[in-house]
Amino acid sequence: MNKSLKWIMLLALLLCSLPFPAAAAAGQAYPVKTPQLKVVLSDTNPKVNDTFQADFWMQGFVGDYKRVEGIEFHLVFDPALVEPVMDGSTGKLEAKLFPEASKPITWSNSVDKKGKIAFAQTLPPKSKSGYFTGSGKIGSVTFKALKEGASTFQMTNSLVILPELAGVNVKHAHNSLTFHIGSDKAPTEKIEEVGTAAPAGKSRTASEVIAAYSDAKEIESLPWAQEAIAALTDYGALKGNQHNAMGPKQAMTRAEFVQLLVAAMGLEIKPAGGTVLTDIKPEDWYYDAVTAAAAAGAVGGYKDKATGALSFKPNNKITRAEISTILARLLDNPAAAAEGAAFSDVKAGHWARASIMKLAAAGIVTGGSNGRFAPENPATRAEVCVMIHRLMLKQ
């Protein structure tokens, strides 16, 4: 057994006083896909001397697989075909999984030009914050293509540990990716499942989940949204801000919406190279979520009439019509195509009418008591939670 892996398992024994990860809020059961530890390339058909980026991801750690306290992976690549381009030749993989405040312990962290990458990181004993939930980038390494040929990034082994599961490698998948330098041939991916399924955590009521937010009283004043907020929170898709406030009555930005959508729906993180959206950059916190949603066909852009360029406008407040259009694209329910309830302010010819009617027929959106839908109104965070929650229960 790898030395760093032994250390991680030993450290896990010290954390037995921590609670099990909670299952979905009472009465809720979202489908949970097998979480993944994966390598994603920015370019799967580089030419000789091109540089490209290899991103390492934790994806889909929700439900009983949330609250990761430690990971390890080992990967090999062909040094005859590609070589790492390291800043200052440090040979280090910068870790991004756990928040800075958590001060995680890194047992192994290296990129070997001879063809090996090793990474192992865990939280120290008594860490009260920083457990990883959902999807996020571990780190990135830039590579240079040296010569033509089929090159493989192969994950050889991996480990994921959760609190109170000392010595257990919890069930997850890791991938190996073969891509082609100097050729347009499509890449091939091999996915392997490893580890042991996590036992179901102790169920918590919606009230218990909501009570953990600093603005719980505000959430409790919206009984129509409590179930959705609690379920998405306990699932691991919804989180509070730096003050642990959920802000149910606040408007949600387009970037915030897409971040929640990707975590809730388990959308695949795809290679981000070549995005046509002009106003998002790789260093933006929402970049990977937006590119994942775009790759899934859920989101598009605003077209500039003069130049034809597409922008995402991440900081704009998202409207109820925009949300309806995005969710309708993800609704896998042909029976929902029929017309739903008529809304007095969604006239024939409205750009989002078909999507709004589709969601209304499926019971995902409703109007107010006055028969209006208010399509151009910014959606509150509580309204967004209710709509996404209903969509998830339809899948």
mmCIF file of C-alpha atoms in Angstrom:
data_model
loop_
_atom_site.group_PDB
_atom_site.id
_atom_site.type_symbol
_atom_site.label_atom_id
_atom_site.label_comp_id
_atom_site.label_asym_id
_atom_site.label_seq_id
_atom_site.Cartn_x
_atom_site.Cartn_y
_atom_site.Cartn_z
ATOM 1 C CA MET A 1 0.000 0.000 0.000
ATOM 2 C CA ASN A 2 1.215 3.465 -0.846
ATOM 3 C CA LYS A 3 2.709 5.280 2.155
ATOM 4 C CA SER A 4 0.531 8.365 1.707
ATOM 5 C CA LEU A 5 -2.570 6.163 1.458
ATOM 6 C CA LYS A 6 -1.667 4.522 4.778
ATOM 7 C CA TRP A 7 -1.335 7.940 6.389
ATOM 8 C CA ILE A 8 -4.747 9.025 5.113
ATOM 9 C CA MET A 9 -6.415 5.889 6.475
ATOM 10 C CA LEU A 10 -4.646 6.316 9.800
ATOM 11 C CA LEU A 11 -5.803 9.911 9.986
ATOM 12 C CA ALA A 12 -9.370 8.820 9.227
ATOM 13 C CA LEU A 13 -9.317 6.737 12.417
ATOM 14 C CA LEU A 14 -8.873 9.951 14.399
ATOM 15 C CA LEU A 15 -12.090 11.418 13.046
ATOM 16 C CA CYS A 16 -14.601 8.903 14.369
ATOM 17 C CA SER A 17 -16.343 11.486 16.516
ATOM 18 C CA LEU A 18 -17.688 13.251 13.417
ATOM 19 C CA PRO A 19 -21.265 12.498 12.241
ATOM 20 C CA PHE A 20 -22.209 10.427 9.206
ATOM 21 C CA PRO A 21 -23.060 12.356 6.061
ATOM 22 C CA ALA A 22 -26.767 13.070 6.114
ATOM 23 C CA ALA A 23 -29.118 11.515 3.620
ATOM 24 C CA ALA A 24 -31.587 13.605 1.658
ATOM 25 C CA ALA A 25 -34.111 15.538 3.720
ATOM 26 C CA ALA A 26 -37.064 13.528 5.006
ATOM 27 C CA GLY A 27 -39.242 12.221 2.211
ATOM 28 C CA GLN A 28 -36.856 13.158 -0.611
ATOM 29 C CA ALA A 29 -34.932 10.711 -2.768
ATOM 30 C CA TYR A 30 -33.009 12.143 -5.674
ATOM 31 C CA PRO A 31 -31.189 9.655 -7.904
ATOM 32 C CA VAL A 32 -27.450 9.674 -7.152
ATOM 33 C CA LYS A 33 -25.004 8.736 -9.880
ATOM 34 C CA THR A 34 -21.679 7.154 -9.021
ATOM 35 C CA PRO A 35 -19.351 10.084 -8.210
ATOM 36 C CA GLN A 36 -16.203 10.443 -10.278
ATOM 37 C CA LEU A 37 -12.578 11.404 -9.946
ATOM 38 C CA LYS A 38 -11.565 12.275 -13.496
ATOM 39 C CA VAL A 39 -9.057 13.901 -15.785
ATOM 40 C CA VAL A 40 -10.486 16.305 -18.383
ATOM 41 C CA LEU A 41 -8.369 17.760 -21.207
ATOM 42 C CA SER A 42 -8.836 21.210 -22.737
ATOM 43 C CA ASP A 43 -7.842 19.841 -26.165
ATOM 44 C CA THR A 44 -8.107 16.194 -27.186
ATOM 45 C CA ASN A 45 -6.579 16.746 -30.661
ATOM 46 C CA PRO A 46 -3.520 18.939 -30.104
ATOM 47 C CA LYS A 47 -0.893 19.379 -32.766
ATOM 48 C CA VAL A 48 2.809 18.834 -32.125
ATOM 49 C CA ASN A 49 4.221 21.680 -29.984
ATOM 50 C CA ASP A 50 0.719 22.747 -28.871
ATOM 51 C CA THR A 51 0.102 23.162 -25.156
ATOM 52 C CA PHE A 52 -3.075 21.979 -23.482
ATOM 53 C CA GLN A 53 -4.395 21.717 -19.958
ATOM 54 C CA ALA A 54 -5.204 18.620 -17.924
ATOM 55 C CA ASP A 55 -7.760 19.365 -15.206
ATOM 56 C CA PHE A 56 -8.385 16.966 -12.339
ATOM 57 C CA TRP A 57 -11.946 16.897 -11.019
ATOM 58 C CA MET A 58 -14.056 15.558 -8.208
ATOM 59 C CA GLN A 59 -17.577 15.356 -9.616
ATOM 60 C CA GLY A 60 -20.988 14.320 -8.270
ATOM 61 C CA PHE A 61 -20.138 13.901 -4.577
ATOM 62 C CA VAL A 62 -23.675 14.440 -3.320
ATOM 63 C CA GLY A 63 -26.237 12.506 -1.285
ATOM 64 C CA ASP A 64 -24.515 9.877 0.865
ATOM 65 C CA TYR A 65 -21.229 10.588 -0.929
ATOM 66 C CA LYS A 66 -20.878 14.218 0.113
ATOM 67 C CA ARG A 67 -18.513 15.646 2.756
ATOM 68 C CA VAL A 68 -15.226 14.266 1.429
ATOM 69 C CA GLU A 69 -12.385 14.572 3.942
ATOM 70 C CA GLY A 70 -9.515 13.097 1.937
ATOM 71 C CA ILE A 71 -8.509 11.924 -1.539
ATOM 72 C CA GLU A 72 -5.593 10.287 -3.298
ATOM 73 C CA PHE A 73 -4.950 9.451 -6.930
ATOM 74 C CA HIS A 74 -2.073 8.235 -9.091
ATOM 75 C CA LEU A 75 -1.926 8.794 -12.844
ATOM 76 C CA VAL A 76 0.570 7.836 -15.530
ATOM 77 C CA PHE A 77 1.168 9.433 -18.944
ATOM 78 C CA ASP A 78 3.511 8.743 -21.868
ATOM 79 C CA PRO A 79 6.551 11.070 -21.518
ATOM 80 C CA ALA A 80 7.603 10.271 -25.090
ATOM 81 C CA LEU A 81 4.465 11.999 -26.401
ATOM 82 C CA VAL A 82 3.693 14.713 -23.838
ATOM 83 C CA GLU A 83 5.595 16.572 -21.168
ATOM 84 C CA PRO A 84 4.389 18.723 -18.263
ATOM 85 C CA VAL A 85 5.087 22.447 -18.422
ATOM 86 C CA MET A 86 5.480 23.479 -14.794
ATOM 87 C CA ASP A 87 5.665 27.002 -13.381
ATOM 88 C CA GLY A 88 9.188 27.491 -12.092
ATOM 89 C CA SER A 89 9.855 23.759 -12.603
ATOM 90 C CA THR A 90 8.540 23.067 -9.108
ATOM 91 C CA GLY A 91 6.908 19.809 -10.137
ATOM 92 C CA LYS A 92 3.961 20.556 -7.858
ATOM 93 C CA LEU A 93 0.250 20.143 -8.486
ATOM 94 C CA GLU A 94 -1.573 23.055 -6.890
ATOM 95 C CA ALA A 95 -4.496 21.726 -4.838
ATOM 96 C CA LYS A 96 -7.836 23.531 -5.052
ATOM 97 C CA LEU A 97 -10.255 20.987 -3.598
ATOM 98 C CA PHE A 98 -10.488 22.071 0.017
ATOM 99 C CA PRO A 99 -10.938 25.729 1.040
ATOM 100 C CA GLU A 100 -7.844 27.627 2.126
ATOM 101 C CA ALA A 101 -9.260 28.076 5.649
ATOM 102 C CA SER A 102 -9.330 24.302 6.109
ATOM 103 C CA LYS A 103 -5.508 24.106 5.980
ATOM 104 C CA PRO A 104 -5.547 20.584 4.485
ATOM 105 C CA ILE A 105 -2.612 18.218 4.813
ATOM 106 C CA THR A 106 -0.898 17.236 1.561
ATOM 107 C CA TRP A 107 0.886 13.897 1.870
ATOM 108 C CA SER A 108 1.901 13.617 -1.759
ATOM 109 C CA ASN A 109 1.909 16.255 -4.453
ATOM 110 C CA SER A 110 4.142 15.778 -7.472
ATOM 111 C CA VAL A 111 4.294 15.786 -11.253
ATOM 112 C CA ASP A 112 7.140 13.644 -12.556
ATOM 113 C CA LYS A 113 8.433 14.389 -16.059
ATOM 114 C CA LYS A 114 9.104 10.657 -16.369
ATOM 115 C CA GLY A 115 5.360 10.043 -16.595
ATOM 116 C CA LYS A 116 3.755 10.012 -13.138
ATOM 117 C CA ILE A 117 1.430 12.288 -11.184
ATOM 118 C CA ALA A 118 0.713 11.608 -7.512
ATOM 119 C CA PHE A 119 -1.651 13.524 -5.290
ATOM 120 C CA ALA A 120 -2.961 12.938 -1.773
ATOM 121 C CA GLN A 121 -4.648 15.455 0.489
ATOM 122 C CA THR A 122 -6.802 15.291 3.603
ATOM 123 C CA LEU A 123 -8.204 17.515 6.321
ATOM 124 C CA PRO A 124 -6.438 17.644 9.662
ATOM 125 C CA PRO A 125 -8.080 16.331 12.849
ATOM 126 C CA LYS A 126 -10.613 18.697 14.467
ATOM 127 C CA SER A 127 -11.335 20.459 11.178
ATOM 128 C CA LYS A 128 -14.854 21.847 11.539
ATOM 129 C CA SER A 129 -15.233 23.219 8.036
ATOM 130 C CA GLY A 130 -14.008 22.532 4.584
ATOM 131 C CA TYR A 131 -15.520 19.149 3.784
ATOM 132 C CA PHE A 132 -15.856 18.887 0.030
ATOM 133 C CA THR A 133 -19.323 18.461 -1.475
ATOM 134 C CA GLY A 134 -20.574 18.444 -5.054
ATOM 135 C CA SER A 135 -18.197 19.033 -7.952
ATOM 136 C CA GLY A 136 -14.919 20.924 -8.004
ATOM 137 C CA LYS A 137 -11.480 21.100 -9.522
ATOM 138 C CA ILE A 138 -8.573 19.522 -7.661
ATOM 139 C CA GLY A 139 -5.947 21.226 -9.776
ATOM 140 C CA SER A 140 -4.495 21.599 -13.261
ATOM 141 C CA VAL A 141 -1.266 20.807 -15.127
ATOM 142 C CA THR A 142 -0.239 22.261 -18.494
ATOM 143 C CA PHE A 143 1.271 19.804 -21.010
ATOM 144 C CA LYS A 144 3.102 20.173 -24.310
ATOM 145 C CA ALA A 145 2.541 17.743 -27.183
ATOM 146 C CA LEU A 146 5.921 16.385 -28.329
ATOM 147 C CA LYS A 147 5.094 14.118 -31.281
ATOM 148 C CA GLU A 148 2.169 12.571 -33.110
ATOM 149 C CA GLY A 149 0.473 9.486 -31.749
ATOM 150 C CA ALA A 150 -2.149 8.111 -29.381
ATOM 151 C CA SER A 151 -1.420 9.244 -25.836
ATOM 152 C CA THR A 152 -3.143 7.963 -22.685
ATOM 153 C CA PHE A 153 -3.678 9.563 -19.298
ATOM 154 C CA GLN A 154 -4.359 6.520 -17.127
ATOM 155 C CA MET A 155 -5.655 6.699 -13.562
ATOM 156 C CA THR A 156 -4.000 3.724 -11.898
ATOM 157 C CA ASN A 157 -5.585 3.927 -8.447
ATOM 158 C CA SER A 158 -7.611 6.339 -6.349
ATOM 159 C CA LEU A 159 -8.961 6.733 -2.844
ATOM 160 C CA VAL A 160 -11.815 8.798 -1.402
ATOM 161 C CA ILE A 161 -12.596 8.875 2.313
ATOM 162 C CA LEU A 162 -15.565 10.303 4.208
ATOM 163 C CA PRO A 163 -15.887 11.096 7.923
ATOM 164 C CA GLU A 164 -16.487 8.110 10.202
ATOM 165 C CA LEU A 165 -15.662 5.599 7.483
ATOM 166 C CA ALA A 166 -12.119 4.874 8.627
ATOM 167 C CA GLY A 167 -10.208 2.629 6.252
ATOM 168 C CA VAL A 168 -13.002 2.569 3.639
ATOM 169 C CA ASN A 169 -12.400 3.682 0.073
ATOM 170 C CA VAL A 170 -15.925 4.896 -0.741
ATOM 171 C CA LYS A 171 -17.425 3.963 -4.071
ATOM 172 C CA HIS A 172 -16.454 6.201 -6.974
ATOM 173 C CA ALA A 173 -15.302 5.973 -10.581
ATOM 174 C CA HIS A 174 -12.036 7.093 -12.098
ATOM 175 C CA ASN A 175 -11.201 7.405 -15.772
ATOM 176 C CA SER A 176 -8.450 6.864 -18.285
ATOM 177 C CA LEU A 177 -8.424 8.993 -21.423
ATOM 178 C CA THR A 178 -6.732 8.216 -24.748
ATOM 179 C CA PHE A 179 -6.414 11.177 -27.119
ATOM 180 C CA HIS A 180 -4.697 11.737 -30.456
ATOM 181 C CA ILE A 181 -1.896 14.195 -31.190
ATOM 182 C CA GLY A 182 -1.826 15.454 -34.777
ATOM 183 C CA SER A 183 -5.085 13.714 -35.680
ATOM 184 C CA ASP A 184 -8.810 14.504 -35.666
ATOM 185 C CA LYS A 185 -9.672 11.072 -34.297
ATOM 186 C CA ALA A 186 -12.113 11.184 -31.383
ATOM 187 C CA PRO A 187 -10.760 10.426 -27.909
ATOM 188 C CA THR A 188 -11.761 7.276 -26.053
ATOM 189 C CA GLU A 189 -12.480 7.059 -22.349
ATOM 190 C CA LYS A 190 -12.395 4.080 -20.014
ATOM 191 C CA ILE A 191 -14.246 4.383 -16.702
ATOM 192 C CA GLU A 192 -13.607 2.049 -13.788
ATOM 193 C CA GLU A 193 -15.620 1.846 -10.579
ATOM 194 C CA VAL A 194 -13.707 1.226 -7.365
ATOM 195 C CA GLY A 195 -14.394 1.281 -3.644
ATOM 196 C CA THR A 196 -17.308 0.410 -1.384
ATOM 197 C CA ALA A 197 -20.757 1.985 -1.342
ATOM 198 C CA ALA A 198 -21.231 4.422 1.529
ATOM 199 C CA PRO A 199 -23.923 3.379 4.013
ATOM 200 C CA ALA A 200 -27.003 5.557 4.095
ATOM 201 C CA GLY A 201 -26.522 8.453 6.476
ATOM 202 C CA LYS A 202 -28.852 9.390 9.287
ATOM 203 C CA SER A 203 -31.954 11.087 7.909
ATOM 204 C CA ARG A 204 -32.602 14.687 8.940
ATOM 205 C CA THR A 205 -35.900 16.511 8.847
ATOM 206 C CA ALA A 206 -36.363 19.622 6.745
ATOM 207 C CA SER A 207 -36.546 21.697 9.926
ATOM 208 C CA GLU A 208 -33.197 20.354 11.138
ATOM 209 C CA VAL A 209 -31.533 21.161 7.829
ATOM 210 C CA ILE A 210 -32.947 24.678 7.624
ATOM 211 C CA ALA A 211 -32.028 25.431 11.243
ATOM 212 C CA ALA A 212 -28.347 25.273 10.287
ATOM 213 C CA TYR A 213 -28.651 28.430 8.145
ATOM 214 C CA SER A 214 -28.040 31.756 9.856
ATOM 215 C CA ASP A 215 -31.190 33.145 8.215
ATOM 216 C CA ALA A 216 -33.376 30.143 9.092
ATOM 217 C CA LYS A 217 -36.244 32.379 10.252
ATOM 218 C CA GLU A 218 -36.441 34.002 6.840
ATOM 219 C CA ILE A 219 -36.604 30.583 5.178
ATOM 220 C CA GLU A 220 -39.282 29.486 7.647
ATOM 221 C CA SER A 221 -41.384 32.488 6.575
ATOM 222 C CA LEU A 222 -41.670 30.836 3.124
ATOM 223 C CA PRO A 223 -43.414 27.509 3.847
ATOM 224 C CA TRP A 224 -43.906 26.833 0.116
ATOM 225 C CA ALA A 225 -40.103 26.735 -0.376
ATOM 226 C CA GLN A 226 -38.898 24.982 2.769
ATOM 227 C CA GLU A 227 -39.046 21.434 1.417
ATOM 228 C CA ALA A 228 -37.053 22.305 -1.719
ATOM 229 C CA ILE A 229 -34.414 24.339 0.154
ATOM 230 C CA ALA A 230 -33.936 21.589 2.735
ATOM 231 C CA ALA A 231 -33.747 18.807 0.155
ATOM 232 C CA LEU A 232 -31.221 20.588 -2.073
ATOM 233 C CA THR A 233 -29.124 21.552 0.948
ATOM 234 C CA ASP A 234 -29.050 18.054 2.401
ATOM 235 C CA TYR A 235 -28.310 16.613 -1.016
ATOM 236 C CA GLY A 236 -25.206 18.792 -1.199
ATOM 237 C CA ALA A 237 -26.141 21.030 -4.134
ATOM 238 C CA LEU A 238 -27.154 24.183 -2.238
ATOM 239 C CA LYS A 239 -24.850 26.028 0.155
ATOM 240 C CA GLY A 240 -24.933 29.227 2.158
ATOM 241 C CA ASN A 241 -22.681 32.228 1.651
ATOM 242 C CA GLN A 242 -19.629 33.102 3.740
ATOM 243 C CA HIS A 243 -21.996 34.019 6.595
ATOM 244 C CA ASN A 244 -23.883 30.728 6.193
ATOM 245 C CA ALA A 245 -26.968 32.606 4.969
ATOM 246 C CA MET A 246 -29.147 31.165 2.200
ATOM 247 C CA GLY A 247 -30.838 34.470 1.215
ATOM 248 C CA PRO A 248 -34.157 32.988 0.028
ATOM 249 C CA LYS A 249 -35.685 36.345 -0.983
ATOM 250 C CA GLN A 250 -32.642 37.617 -2.852
ATOM 251 C CA ALA A 251 -32.448 37.573 -6.631
ATOM 252 C CA MET A 252 -30.083 34.987 -8.130
ATOM 253 C CA THR A 253 -27.511 35.799 -10.796
ATOM 254 C CA ARG A 254 -27.098 33.743 -13.943
ATOM 255 C CA ALA A 255 -23.738 32.458 -12.705
ATOM 256 C CA GLU A 256 -25.176 31.419 -9.320
ATOM 257 C CA PHE A 257 -28.077 29.676 -11.025
ATOM 258 C CA VAL A 258 -25.851 27.644 -13.342
ATOM 259 C CA GLN A 259 -23.560 26.655 -10.461
ATOM 260 C CA LEU A 260 -26.560 25.275 -8.553
ATOM 261 C CA LEU A 261 -28.005 23.630 -11.663
ATOM 262 C CA VAL A 262 -24.794 21.735 -12.500
ATOM 263 C CA ALA A 263 -24.469 20.411 -8.934
ATOM 264 C CA ALA A 264 -28.143 19.482 -8.637
ATOM 265 C CA MET A 265 -28.525 17.802 -12.035
ATOM 266 C CA GLY A 266 -25.087 16.192 -12.064
ATOM 267 C CA LEU A 267 -24.152 17.678 -15.442
ATOM 268 C CA GLU A 268 -20.879 16.327 -16.800
ATOM 269 C CA ILE A 269 -17.791 18.515 -16.645
ATOM 270 C CA LYS A 270 -16.587 18.705 -20.240
ATOM 271 C CA PRO A 271 -13.385 19.990 -21.872
ATOM 272 C CA ALA A 272 -13.654 23.760 -21.653
ATOM 273 C CA GLY A 273 -11.408 24.709 -24.553
ATOM 274 C CA GLY A 274 -12.837 26.764 -27.377
ATOM 275 C CA THR A 275 -15.875 28.220 -25.594
ATOM 276 C CA VAL A 276 -17.562 30.877 -27.730
ATOM 277 C CA LEU A 277 -18.873 32.887 -24.769
ATOM 278 C CA THR A 278 -16.807 36.057 -24.761
ATOM 279 C CA ASP A 279 -17.328 37.251 -21.183
ATOM 280 C CA ILE A 280 -16.282 34.212 -19.154
ATOM 281 C CA LYS A 281 -12.657 33.382 -18.393
ATOM 282 C CA PRO A 282 -10.977 30.233 -17.000
ATOM 283 C CA GLU A 283 -10.142 32.038 -13.764
ATOM 284 C CA ASP A 284 -13.813 32.887 -13.069
ATOM 285 C CA TRP A 285 -15.342 30.814 -10.252
ATOM 286 C CA TYR A 286 -18.329 29.937 -12.461
ATOM 287 C CA TYR A 287 -16.338 29.134 -15.627
ATOM 288 C CA ASP A 288 -16.470 25.338 -15.399
ATOM 289 C CA ALA A 289 -20.149 25.272 -14.412
ATOM 290 C CA VAL A 290 -21.090 27.496 -17.357
ATOM 291 C CA THR A 291 -19.079 25.436 -19.846
ATOM 292 C CA ALA A 292 -20.583 22.210 -18.441
ATOM 293 C CA ALA A 293 -24.124 23.596 -18.788
ATOM 294 C CA ALA A 294 -23.334 24.854 -22.301
ATOM 295 C CA ALA A 295 -21.922 21.444 -23.306
ATOM 296 C CA ALA A 296 -25.140 19.825 -22.039
ATOM 297 C CA GLY A 297 -27.151 22.149 -24.268
ATOM 298 C CA ALA A 298 -28.817 23.812 -21.277
ATOM 299 C CA VAL A 299 -27.505 27.358 -21.674
ATOM 300 C CA GLY A 300 -26.588 29.562 -24.601
ATOM 301 C CA GLY A 301 -25.561 33.184 -24.926
ATOM 302 C CA TYR A 302 -26.778 36.643 -25.824
ATOM 303 C CA LYS A 303 -25.945 37.493 -29.427
ATOM 304 C CA ASP A 304 -24.515 40.913 -30.170
ATOM 305 C CA LYS A 305 -26.441 42.322 -33.149
ATOM 306 C CA ALA A 306 -23.434 44.181 -34.530
ATOM 307 C CA THR A 307 -20.683 41.562 -34.156
ATOM 308 C CA GLY A 308 -22.564 38.286 -33.737
ATOM 309 C CA ALA A 309 -20.470 37.495 -30.635
ATOM 310 C CA LEU A 310 -22.109 35.549 -27.811
ATOM 311 C CA SER A 311 -21.915 36.619 -24.175
ATOM 312 C CA PHE A 312 -23.259 34.933 -21.043
ATOM 313 C CA LYS A 313 -23.773 37.973 -18.774
ATOM 314 C CA PRO A 314 -22.979 36.020 -15.583
ATOM 315 C CA ASN A 315 -23.798 38.854 -13.176
ATOM 316 C CA ASN A 316 -27.230 39.630 -14.616
ATOM 317 C CA LYS A 317 -30.173 38.642 -12.437
ATOM 318 C CA ILE A 318 -31.766 35.586 -14.007
ATOM 319 C CA THR A 319 -35.443 35.906 -14.919
ATOM 320 C CA ARG A 320 -38.251 33.396 -14.565
ATOM 321 C CA ALA A 321 -38.485 33.141 -18.360
ATOM 322 C CA GLU A 322 -34.754 32.429 -18.712
ATOM 323 C CA ILE A 323 -34.925 29.735 -16.044
ATOM 324 C CA SER A 324 -37.932 28.143 -17.757
ATOM 325 C CA THR A 325 -36.053 27.968 -21.050
ATOM 326 C CA ILE A 326 -33.024 26.316 -19.431
ATOM 327 C CA LEU A 327 -35.018 23.796 -17.385
ATOM 328 C CA ALA A 328 -37.227 22.879 -20.338
ATOM 329 C CA ARG A 329 -34.113 21.805 -22.238
ATOM 330 C CA LEU A 330 -33.271 19.388 -19.412
ATOM 331 C CA LEU A 331 -36.789 18.009 -18.883
ATOM 332 C CA ASP A 332 -36.614 14.406 -20.053
ATOM 333 C CA ASN A 333 -40.355 13.862 -20.184
ATOM 334 C CA PRO A 334 -42.025 13.767 -23.635
ATOM 335 C CA ALA A 335 -45.469 13.687 -21.994
ATOM 336 C CA ALA A 336 -44.806 17.195 -20.692
ATOM 337 C CA ALA A 337 -44.836 18.701 -24.183
ATOM 338 C CA ALA A 338 -48.547 19.461 -24.003
ATOM 339 C CA GLU A 339 -49.758 22.976 -23.203
ATOM 340 C CA GLY A 340 -49.968 23.758 -19.514
ATOM 341 C CA ALA A 341 -51.998 26.392 -17.731
ATOM 342 C CA ALA A 342 -52.509 29.660 -19.594
ATOM 343 C CA PHE A 343 -50.865 32.726 -18.068
ATOM 344 C CA SER A 344 -52.330 36.123 -18.869
ATOM 345 C CA ASP A 345 -48.879 37.708 -19.273
ATOM 346 C CA VAL A 346 -47.348 34.981 -21.473
ATOM 347 C CA LYS A 347 -48.925 35.783 -24.815
ATOM 348 C CA ALA A 348 -48.613 33.896 -28.072
ATOM 349 C CA GLY A 349 -45.321 34.930 -29.623
ATOM 350 C CA HIS A 350 -43.481 35.389 -26.304
ATOM 351 C CA TRP A 351 -39.956 34.073 -26.834
ATOM 352 C CA ALA A 352 -40.171 31.683 -23.841
ATOM 353 C CA ARG A 353 -43.831 30.658 -24.139
ATOM 354 C CA ALA A 354 -43.197 27.096 -25.343
ATOM 355 C CA SER A 355 -40.752 26.429 -22.492
ATOM 356 C CA ILE A 356 -43.023 27.969 -19.848
ATOM 357 C CA MET A 357 -45.999 25.953 -21.061
ATOM 358 C CA LYS A 358 -43.957 22.744 -21.134
ATOM 359 C CA LEU A 359 -42.844 23.243 -17.526
ATOM 360 C CA ALA A 360 -46.364 24.231 -16.455
ATOM 361 C CA ALA A 361 -47.749 21.013 -17.962
ATOM 362 C CA ALA A 362 -45.154 19.062 -15.972
ATOM 363 C CA GLY A 363 -46.018 20.886 -12.742
ATOM 364 C CA ILE A 364 -42.579 22.466 -12.441
ATOM 365 C CA VAL A 365 -43.713 26.100 -12.680
ATOM 366 C CA THR A 366 -46.891 27.811 -11.538
ATOM 367 C CA GLY A 367 -48.221 31.325 -11.683
ATOM 368 C CA GLY A 368 -49.521 33.662 -9.032
ATOM 369 C CA SER A 369 -53.076 33.833 -7.714
ATOM 370 C CA ASN A 370 -53.778 36.532 -10.315
ATOM 371 C CA GLY A 371 -53.081 34.121 -13.180
ATOM 372 C CA ARG A 372 -49.827 35.844 -14.120
ATOM 373 C CA PHE A 373 -46.390 34.224 -14.487
ATOM 374 C CA ALA A 374 -44.225 37.379 -14.401
ATOM 375 C CA PRO A 375 -41.725 35.990 -16.950
ATOM 376 C CA GLU A 376 -39.407 39.006 -16.935
ATOM 377 C CA ASN A 377 -39.178 39.261 -13.149
ATOM 378 C CA PRO A 378 -35.871 38.249 -11.536
ATOM 379 C CA ALA A 379 -36.286 34.915 -9.760
ATOM 380 C CA THR A 380 -35.552 34.709 -6.043
ATOM 381 C CA ARG A 381 -33.268 32.047 -4.661
ATOM 382 C CA ALA A 382 -36.281 30.352 -3.050
ATOM 383 C CA GLU A 383 -38.157 30.257 -6.371
ATOM 384 C CA VAL A 384 -35.116 28.787 -8.107
ATOM 385 C CA CYS A 385 -34.833 26.036 -5.486
ATOM 386 C CA VAL A 386 -38.479 25.073 -5.909
ATOM 387 C CA MET A 387 -38.205 24.838 -9.704
ATOM 388 C CA ILE A 388 -34.970 22.814 -9.682
ATOM 389 C CA HIS A 389 -36.288 20.558 -6.911
ATOM 390 C CA ARG A 390 -39.400 19.744 -8.938
ATOM 391 C CA LEU A 391 -37.309 19.036 -12.040
ATOM 392 C CA MET A 392 -35.033 16.680 -10.119
ATOM 393 C CA LEU A 393 -38.023 14.699 -8.851
ATOM 394 C CA LYS A 394 -39.163 14.261 -12.461
ATOM 395 C CA GLN A 395 -35.914 12.666 -13.609
#
